[in-house]
Amino acid sequence: MTASDDPPRQSLLDALAALAGIAAGDVGTEDLLVGLVDLAARHLAVDGAGVVICEGEDVRFVHASDQVFDGPELVQQLHREGPCRDAIAFAVEVVVDDLRDPVQTAWPTYVDRTLAVGFLSVVAVPLVSDGRVWGALDLYRRQAGTWQPEELQWVRLLAHLAASYLEIAADRDAARSAQRELAHASTHDALTGLPNRALLFDRLEHALHTAQRHRRVVAVMFVDLDRFKGVNDTFGHAAGDLVLTTVAARMGATLRQGDTLARLAGDEFVLVCEDLPQSGAAELQQSVEAVVARLRQALGRSIPVGEVDLVVSASIGVALSDQRTDADGLLADADGAMYVAKQHTPGRLGEFARETGPNGQPLRPPLRLLEHQLAEAEGLRQLRIHYQPIVDATGALHAVEALVRWQHPVHGLLPAAEFIDLATHSGSIVGIGRWVIAQTCAQMALWRDRLGPAAPATVYVNVCARELVDPLLGPTIVSALTRNGLDPGHLGLELLESSFIDPQVLVGLQEQQRLGHPLSVDDFGTGYSSLSRLVELPVRLAKIDKSFVAGITTDPRRRALVAAVVTVAASLDLRVIAEGVETEAQALEVAAAGCDYLQGYWCGKPQPAEALTARWLSSTAHR
Ligand code: C2E
Ligand code: MG
Ligand code: MG
């Protein structure tokens, strides 16, 4: 007798082949079990089938060939009774020829449910492979009657094969879930579990796309915790992490469907709202305010950290999309608004108002954009240096101060006051400073060549604390001096009082002074140190801030202050420069007060080197 002459046997072979076919596909355990049930119901001499899978001590109902089996199968899961459970517990098949025979069963609820749907006989086969029980397959018949040993053997064979395939499918499941975890890790922040920058951009781009199609507005809120560094410094990083996760969870709880909250970096979070009620501008504004109010409320609750209750606040910047904005631009706007809010009143809300010129181009570029452009300005040869003369009381040239300018392609020539803070904040000041030193020294050599003794004795460059801790500052200076045949006395450094606070900086400055660089305290009188502090600073010059000079002719107290600084400085053997001298009256006053040097529009505006060279050449020619 051949296989094809024996219909049940042929049917079993078909089932086995079909199962192998399913397993060969890229299926997981659940799919395989679904396939197994359907094959069993179709190819074996039964009226239905169901399957459960083991999960720890429990079983979970996965699939049945017909809905009528959901009841009995679920009883096995929920009531923890039934043939499947016994088959799994003892790793043997459980055969019930007649469910009405109380001797054969010990599962009252299961039996009730099964009889209720019209089935009288069941076999449960464990799915065992390599000693591990994966689950069990239930086969049902409407009629009571004996299950033949041969039938049971086939069923066992099918179950055994299914279990082997389950093992492979489980490996696949594990690989898939590892892949999913990896994908999650690459799009989510590990600490807070929130979407990260990459996913945020994805969602934001998608949101903008949809919004533009439906002429709707997307709101982006940039949330930056205030003084978060202080939390880390004072309470440690574990406390910092706790604050971040708490804040993330609390803000996350305020989200509505369609909102995305992401962690960009450190203490920066971004909320994207796509589905704001916005039938008109007023309603939109209200919706945004409501979201911000919810965020604030979430942030306002204290966070217990050890013994203390920390109260954090945040600066929030809001930007709204228009038909033209892209994800980068919108985020930069929100960041810029946050930055402005933080500068003025930390903990407050900033809103980015897109001011536009006649052609629709933004008049004031968002700060982040400016920061980005600034980082490239030197490479694009957009930086310039203007030099401002410093003269002595007789009006004779003493030195010059180098002041950096940015020839911005759209905004024209920007004075340092407009971008130095940004450069300091972003760190690009370090590169800019090195460039200024190199240029200034080259210029100084040119002047000495062309003007001889009429050249300024020293060129002063401004350096901030961040530049002073740059390990390349020393080498940059030395190489600029050597390349141009200059002495340290030709290159002076101007520093703010605040730069002297950092002990590391102070050591560096003492070294610069020892090498022979003239050092000067800039904006003297505006920092927090007192006059007595002058004694400790390694400086030769104090530059009295222009705010004192501005009031010197009208305010006797300012005049007294300038006189006091001059007296103290003289007794410490320091020279004094008055900066911001704009009028002859001011020039006379500061000279009378005893200032050694003057600087300001009255003595000469900051200007390109060539303009000064021409002026000095003509004045030496007249002498
Ligand atoms: P500063 O060193 O106190 O420079 C004086 C500022 O006052 C300059 O502004 C100058 O253009 C302006 N000024 C000069 N004379 C007068 C006057 O008579 N009246 C008034 N009202 N203003 C006058 P600027 O060039 O915008 O520079 C601002 C600040 O930026 C500088 O203050 C300095 O602290 C910083 N800075 C400039 N260049 C550099 C640089 O290359 N590196 C660094 N780190 N900082 C720089
Ligand atoms: Mg200066
Ligand atoms: Mg100054």
CSV table of N, CA and C in Angstrom, one decimal, residues 199-260:
chain,number,residue,atom,x,y,z
A,199,LEU,N,14.3,61.2,16.0
A,199,LEU,CA,12.8,60.9,15.8
A,199,LEU,C,12.0,62.2,15.8
A,200,LEU,N,12.5,63.2,16.7
A,200,LEU,CA,11.7,64.4,16.7
A,200,LEU,C,11.7,65.1,15.4
A,201,PHE,N,12.9,65.1,14.7
A,201,PHE,CA,12.9,65.7,13.4
A,201,PHE,C,12.0,65.0,12.4
A,202,ASP,N,12.0,63.7,12.5
A,202,ASP,CA,11.1,62.9,11.6
A,202,ASP,C,9.7,63.3,11.8
A,203,ARG,N,9.3,63.3,13.1
A,203,ARG,CA,7.9,63.6,13.4
A,203,ARG,C,7.5,65.0,13.0
A,204,LEU,N,8.5,65.9,13.3
A,204,LEU,CA,8.2,67.4,13.0
A,204,LEU,C,8.1,67.6,11.5
A,205,GLU,N,9.0,66.9,10.7
A,205,GLU,CA,8.9,67.1,9.3
A,205,GLU,C,7.6,66.5,8.8
A,206,HIS,N,7.2,65.4,9.3
A,206,HIS,CA,5.9,64.8,8.9
A,206,HIS,C,4.8,65.8,9.3
A,207,ALA,N,4.8,66.3,10.5
A,207,ALA,CA,3.8,67.2,11.0
A,207,ALA,C,3.7,68.4,10.1
A,208,LEU,N,4.8,69.0,9.7
A,208,LEU,CA,4.8,70.2,8.9
A,208,LEU,C,4.2,69.9,7.5
A,209,HIS,N,4.6,68.7,7.0
A,209,HIS,CA,4.1,68.3,5.7
A,209,HIS,C,2.6,68.3,5.7
A,210,THR,N,2.0,67.6,6.7
A,210,THR,CA,0.6,67.5,6.8
A,210,THR,C,-0.1,68.8,7.1
A,211,ALA,N,0.6,69.6,7.9
A,211,ALA,CA,0.0,70.9,8.3
A,211,ALA,C,-0.1,71.8,7.0
A,212,GLN,N,1.0,71.7,6.2
A,212,GLN,CA,1.0,72.6,5.0
A,212,GLN,C,-0.1,72.2,4.0
A,213,ARG,N,-0.3,70.9,4.0
A,213,ARG,CA,-1.4,70.4,3.1
A,213,ARG,C,-2.7,70.9,3.6
A,214,HIS,N,-2.9,70.9,4.9
A,214,HIS,CA,-4.3,71.2,5.4
A,214,HIS,C,-4.3,72.7,5.9
A,215,ARG,N,-3.3,73.4,5.6
A,215,ARG,CA,-3.2,74.8,6.0
A,215,ARG,C,-3.5,75.0,7.5
A,216,ARG,N,-2.7,74.2,8.2
A,216,ARG,CA,-2.8,74.3,9.7
A,216,ARG,C,-1.5,74.7,10.2
A,217,VAL,N,-1.5,75.0,11.5
A,217,VAL,CA,-0.2,75.5,12.2
A,217,VAL,C,0.3,74.4,13.2
A,218,VAL,N,1.6,74.2,13.1
A,218,VAL,CA,2.3,73.4,14.1
A,218,VAL,C,3.0,74.3,15.1
A,219,ALA,N,2.8,74.0,16.4
A,219,ALA,CA,3.5,74.7,17.4
A,219,ALA,C,4.7,73.9,18.0
A,220,VAL,N,5.8,74.6,18.1
A,220,VAL,CA,7.0,73.9,18.7
A,220,VAL,C,7.3,74.7,20.0
A,221,MET,N,7.4,73.9,21.1
A,221,MET,CA,7.8,74.6,22.4
A,221,MET,C,9.1,74.0,22.8
A,222,PHE,N,10.1,74.9,23.0
A,222,PHE,CA,11.4,74.5,23.4
A,222,PHE,C,11.5,74.8,24.9
A,223,VAL,N,11.7,73.7,25.6
A,223,VAL,CA,11.8,73.8,27.1
A,223,VAL,C,13.2,73.6,27.6
A,224,ASP,N,13.7,74.6,28.3
A,224,ASP,CA,15.1,74.4,28.8
A,224,ASP,C,15.1,74.7,30.3
A,225,LEU,N,15.5,73.7,31.1
A,225,LEU,CA,15.4,73.9,32.5
A,225,LEU,C,16.4,75.0,33.0
A,226,ASP,N,16.0,75.8,33.9
A,226,ASP,CA,16.9,76.8,34.4
A,226,ASP,C,17.9,76.3,35.5
A,227,ARG,N,19.1,76.7,35.4
A,227,ARG,CA,20.1,76.4,36.3
A,227,ARG,C,20.2,74.9,36.6
A,228,PHE,N,20.0,74.1,35.6
A,228,PHE,CA,20.1,72.6,35.8
A,228,PHE,C,21.5,72.2,36.2
A,229,LYS,N,22.5,72.9,35.6
A,229,LYS,CA,23.9,72.5,35.9
A,229,LYS,C,24.1,72.6,37.4
A,230,GLY,N,23.5,73.6,38.0
A,230,GLY,CA,23.6,73.7,39.5
A,230,GLY,C,23.1,72.5,40.2
A,231,VAL,N,22.0,71.9,39.7
A,231,VAL,CA,21.5,70.6,40.4
A,231,VAL,C,22.6,69.6,40.3
A,232,ASN,N,23.2,69.4,39.1
A,232,ASN,CA,24.2,68.4,39.0
A,232,ASN,C,25.4,68.7,39.9
A,233,ASP,N,25.8,69.9,39.9
A,233,ASP,CA,27.0,70.3,40.7
A,233,ASP,C,26.8,70.2,42.2
A,234,THR,N,25.6,70.5,42.6
A,234,THR,CA,25.3,70.6,44.0
A,234,THR,C,24.9,69.2,44.6
A,235,PHE,N,24.0,68.5,43.8
A,235,PHE,CA,23.4,67.3,44.4
A,235,PHE,C,24.0,66.0,43.7
A,236,GLY,N,24.8,66.2,42.6
A,236,GLY,CA,25.3,65.0,42.0
A,236,GLY,C,24.5,64.6,40.8
A,237,HIS,N,25.1,63.7,39.9
A,237,HIS,CA,24.5,63.4,38.7
A,237,HIS,C,23.3,62.5,38.8
A,238,ALA,N,23.3,61.7,39.9
A,238,ALA,CA,22.1,60.8,40.1
A,238,ALA,C,20.9,61.7,40.4
A,239,ALA,N,21.1,62.8,41.1
A,239,ALA,CA,20.0,63.7,41.4
A,239,ALA,C,19.6,64.4,40.1
A,240,GLY,N,20.6,64.7,39.3
A,240,GLY,CA,20.3,65.4,38.0
A,240,GLY,C,19.4,64.5,37.2
A,241,ASP,N,19.8,63.2,37.1
A,241,ASP,CA,19.0,62.2,36.3
A,241,ASP,C,17.6,62.1,36.8
A,242,LEU,N,17.5,62.1,38.2
A,242,LEU,CA,16.2,62.0,38.8
A,242,LEU,C,15.3,63.2,38.4
A,243,VAL,N,15.9,64.3,38.4
A,243,VAL,CA,15.1,65.5,38.0
A,243,VAL,C,14.7,65.4,36.6
A,244,LEU,N,15.6,65.0,35.7
A,244,LEU,CA,15.3,64.9,34.3
A,244,LEU,C,14.2,63.9,34.0
A,245,THR,N,14.3,62.7,34.7
A,245,THR,CA,13.3,61.7,34.4
A,245,THR,C,11.9,62.1,35.0
A,246,THR,N,12.0,62.8,36.1
A,246,THR,CA,10.7,63.2,36.7
A,246,THR,C,10.0,64.3,35.9
A,247,VAL,N,10.8,65.2,35.5
A,247,VAL,CA,10.3,66.3,34.6
A,247,VAL,C,9.8,65.7,33.3
A,248,ALA,N,10.5,64.8,32.7
A,248,ALA,CA,10.1,64.2,31.5
A,248,ALA,C,8.7,63.5,31.7
A,249,ALA,N,8.6,62.7,32.7
A,249,ALA,CA,7.4,62.0,33.0
A,249,ALA,C,6.2,62.9,33.2
A,250,ARG,N,6.5,64.0,34.0
A,250,ARG,CA,5.4,64.9,34.3
A,250,ARG,C,4.9,65.7,33.1
A,251,MET,N,5.9,66.1,32.3
A,251,MET,CA,5.5,66.8,31.1
A,251,MET,C,4.8,65.8,30.1
A,252,GLY,N,5.3,64.6,30.1
A,252,GLY,CA,4.7,63.6,29.2
A,252,GLY,C,3.2,63.3,29.6
A,253,ALA,N,2.9,63.4,30.9
A,253,ALA,CA,1.5,63.2,31.3
A,253,ALA,C,0.6,64.3,30.8
A,254,THR,N,1.1,65.4,30.4
A,254,THR,CA,0.2,66.5,29.9
A,254,THR,C,-0.1,66.4,28.4
A,255,LEU,N,0.6,65.4,27.8
A,255,LEU,CA,0.4,65.4,26.3
A,255,LEU,C,-1.0,64.9,25.9
A,256,ARG,N,-1.4,65.5,24.8
A,256,ARG,CA,-2.6,65.0,24.2
A,256,ARG,C,-2.2,64.1,23.0
A,257,GLN,N,-3.2,63.5,22.4
A,257,GLN,CA,-2.9,62.6,21.3
A,257,GLN,C,-2.4,63.5,20.2
A,258,GLY,N,-1.3,63.0,19.5
A,258,GLY,CA,-0.8,63.7,18.4
A,258,GLY,C,0.4,64.6,18.8
A,259,ASP,N,0.6,64.8,20.1
A,259,ASP,CA,1.7,65.6,20.6
A,259,ASP,C,3.0,64.7,20.6
A,260,THR,N,4.1,65.3,20.4
A,260,THR,CA,5.4,64.6,20.6
A,260,THR,C,6.2,65.4,21.6
